[in-house]
C-alpha positions as a printed NumPy array, in Angstrom:
array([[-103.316,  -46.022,  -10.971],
       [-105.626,  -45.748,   -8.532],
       [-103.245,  -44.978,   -5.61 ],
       [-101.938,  -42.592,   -7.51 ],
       [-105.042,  -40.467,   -8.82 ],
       [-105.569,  -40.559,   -4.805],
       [-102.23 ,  -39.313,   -3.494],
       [-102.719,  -36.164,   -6.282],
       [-105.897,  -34.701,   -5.631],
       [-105.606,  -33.582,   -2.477],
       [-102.247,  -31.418,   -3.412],
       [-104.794,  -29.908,   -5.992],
       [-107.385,  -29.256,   -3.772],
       [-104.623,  -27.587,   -1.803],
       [-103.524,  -25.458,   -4.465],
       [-105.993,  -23.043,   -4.872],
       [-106.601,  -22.693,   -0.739],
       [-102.476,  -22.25 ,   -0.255],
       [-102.91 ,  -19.543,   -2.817],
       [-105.947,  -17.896,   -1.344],
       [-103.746,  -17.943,    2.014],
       [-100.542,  -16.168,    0.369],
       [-102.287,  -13.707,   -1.249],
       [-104.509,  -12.66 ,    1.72 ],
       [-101.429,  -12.431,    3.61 ],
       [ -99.031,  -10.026,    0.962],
       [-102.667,   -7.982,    0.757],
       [-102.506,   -7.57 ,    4.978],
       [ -98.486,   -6.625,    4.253],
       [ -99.303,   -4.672,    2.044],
       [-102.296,   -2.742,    3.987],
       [-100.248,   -2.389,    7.096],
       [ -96.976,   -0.672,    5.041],
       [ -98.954,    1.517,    3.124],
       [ -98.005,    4.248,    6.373],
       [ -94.949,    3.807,    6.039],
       [ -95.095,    4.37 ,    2.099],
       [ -97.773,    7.419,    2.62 ],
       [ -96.332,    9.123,    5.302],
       [ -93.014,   10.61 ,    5.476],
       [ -90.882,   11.027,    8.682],
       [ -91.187,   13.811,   10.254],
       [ -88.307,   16.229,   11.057],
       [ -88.287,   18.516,   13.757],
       [ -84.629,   19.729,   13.802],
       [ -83.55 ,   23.264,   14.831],
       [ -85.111,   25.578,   11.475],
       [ -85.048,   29.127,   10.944],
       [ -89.091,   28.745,   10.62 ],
       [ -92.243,   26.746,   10.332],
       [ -94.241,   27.016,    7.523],
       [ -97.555,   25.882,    8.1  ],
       [ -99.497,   24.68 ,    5.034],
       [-101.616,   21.64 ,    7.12 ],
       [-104.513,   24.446,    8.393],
       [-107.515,   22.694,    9.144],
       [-110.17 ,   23.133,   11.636],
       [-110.825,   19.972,   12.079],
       [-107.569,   18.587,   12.974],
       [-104.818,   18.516,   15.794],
       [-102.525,   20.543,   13.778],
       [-102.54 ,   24.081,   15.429],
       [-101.548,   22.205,   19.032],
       [ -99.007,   20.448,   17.4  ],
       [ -97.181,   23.828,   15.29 ],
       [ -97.363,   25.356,   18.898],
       [ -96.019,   22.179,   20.607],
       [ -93.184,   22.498,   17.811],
       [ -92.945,   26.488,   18.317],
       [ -92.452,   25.906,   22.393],
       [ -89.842,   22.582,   21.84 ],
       [ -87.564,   25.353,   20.183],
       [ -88.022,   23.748,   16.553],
       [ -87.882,   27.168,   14.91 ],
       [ -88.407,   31.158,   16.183],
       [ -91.027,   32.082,   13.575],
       [ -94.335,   30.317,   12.138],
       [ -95.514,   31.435,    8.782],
       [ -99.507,   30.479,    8.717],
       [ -99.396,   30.116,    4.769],
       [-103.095,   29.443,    2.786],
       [-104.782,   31.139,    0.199],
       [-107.954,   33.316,   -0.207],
       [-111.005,   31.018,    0.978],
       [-113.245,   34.442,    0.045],
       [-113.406,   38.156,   -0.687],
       [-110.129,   39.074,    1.47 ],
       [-110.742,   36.023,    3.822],
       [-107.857,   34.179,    4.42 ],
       [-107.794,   30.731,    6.755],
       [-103.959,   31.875,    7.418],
       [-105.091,   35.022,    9.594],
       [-107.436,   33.298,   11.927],
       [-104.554,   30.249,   12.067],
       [-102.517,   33.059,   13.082],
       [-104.949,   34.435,   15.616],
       [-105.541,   30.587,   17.048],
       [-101.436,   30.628,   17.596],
       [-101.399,   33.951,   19.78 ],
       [-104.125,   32.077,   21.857],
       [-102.211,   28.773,   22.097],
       [ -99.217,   30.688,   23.271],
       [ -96.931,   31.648,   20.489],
       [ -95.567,   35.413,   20.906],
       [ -97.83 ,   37.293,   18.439],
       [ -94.576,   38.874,   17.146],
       [ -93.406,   35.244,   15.825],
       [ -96.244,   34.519,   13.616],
       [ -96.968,   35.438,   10.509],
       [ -99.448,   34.589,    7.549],
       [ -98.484,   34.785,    4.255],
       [-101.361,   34.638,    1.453],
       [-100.635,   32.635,   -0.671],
       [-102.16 ,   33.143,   -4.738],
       [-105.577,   31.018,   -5.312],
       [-103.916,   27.777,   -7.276],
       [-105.155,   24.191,   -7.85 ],
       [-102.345,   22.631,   -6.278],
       [ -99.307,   22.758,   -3.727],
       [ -96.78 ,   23.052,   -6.919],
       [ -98.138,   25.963,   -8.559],
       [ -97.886,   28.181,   -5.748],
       [ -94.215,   26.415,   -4.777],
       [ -92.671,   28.926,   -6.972],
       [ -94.364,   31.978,   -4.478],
       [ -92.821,   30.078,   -1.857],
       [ -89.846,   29.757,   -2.106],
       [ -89.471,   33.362,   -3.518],
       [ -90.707,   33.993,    0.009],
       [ -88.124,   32.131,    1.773],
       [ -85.072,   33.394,   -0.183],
       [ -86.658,   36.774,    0.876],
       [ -85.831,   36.072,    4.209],
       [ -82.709,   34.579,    3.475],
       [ -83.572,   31.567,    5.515],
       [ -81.734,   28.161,    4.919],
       [ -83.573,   25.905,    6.712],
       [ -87.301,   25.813,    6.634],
       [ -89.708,   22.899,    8.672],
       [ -93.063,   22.274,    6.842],
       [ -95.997,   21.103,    8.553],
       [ -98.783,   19.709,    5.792],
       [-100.879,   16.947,    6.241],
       [ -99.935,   13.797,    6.648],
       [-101.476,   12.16 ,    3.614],
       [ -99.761,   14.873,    1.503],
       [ -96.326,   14.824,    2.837],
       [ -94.693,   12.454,    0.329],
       [ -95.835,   14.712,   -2.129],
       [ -94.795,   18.263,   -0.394],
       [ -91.534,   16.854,   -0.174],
       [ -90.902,   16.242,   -3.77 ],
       [ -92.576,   19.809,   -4.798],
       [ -91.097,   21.837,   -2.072],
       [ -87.209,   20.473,   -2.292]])
């Protein structure tokens, strides 16, 4: 009995270690595909216009709408955000940052959007916007952690 009690408790010391291990490494898989999960793909195909909802001063995003604006991705930008105060809105001085990146003031536009909590209430104003237009094909930029999300609301 002895040999035996000897050849089991090292498996059960093991046990506990072996799970340790597997569940450290689905936690890393699972850290390193959150991304891809988060973050949908982006799409830069020929549109009839950007709408840009990402404005942020803090961020990259202005270089890349114009980078998109110059590659030919679309012939108009639409700076879209809503009233940040008394007739202030961060979509005019997007727009004015544009003209000085390069993009032909007569290709940008900002539309003011109404004061709402969230992207979906103020979906409805957009879209009534684009079927103004009559456009058919429409490239949103929005932040990356929000994309998932703009692209279930704004379908």
């Amino acid at each position: 009995m002895d040999q035996y009690a000897r050849g089991r408790a090292p498996v059960r010391a093991r046990r506990p270690l072996l799970l340790a291990s597997a569940i450290i490494v689905i936690g890393a898989a699972a850290v390193y595909s959150l991304p891809f999960l988060l973050i949908s793909q982006a799409d830069a195909g020929p549109a009839d216009a950007i709408i840009y909802l990402a404005i942020d001063p803090y961020s990259k995003s202005d270089d890349y709408v114009a980078g998109l604006y110059r590659s030919k991705a679309a012939p108009r930008v639409v700076c879209a955000g809503s009233q940040v105060s008394y007739q202030v809105f961060q979509s005019d001085f997007t727009r004015e940052h544009l003209i000085k990146l390069g993009v032909p003031e007569r290709s940008v536009e900002s539309l003011h959007l109404p004061i709402t909590d969230c992207l979906g209430e103020s979906s409805g104003f957009i879209r009534d916007y684009i079927r103004q237009r009559g456009w058919k094909r429409v490239l949103f930029v929005v932040n990356p952690g929000g994309s998932r999300y703009a692209g279930r609301i704004l379908r």
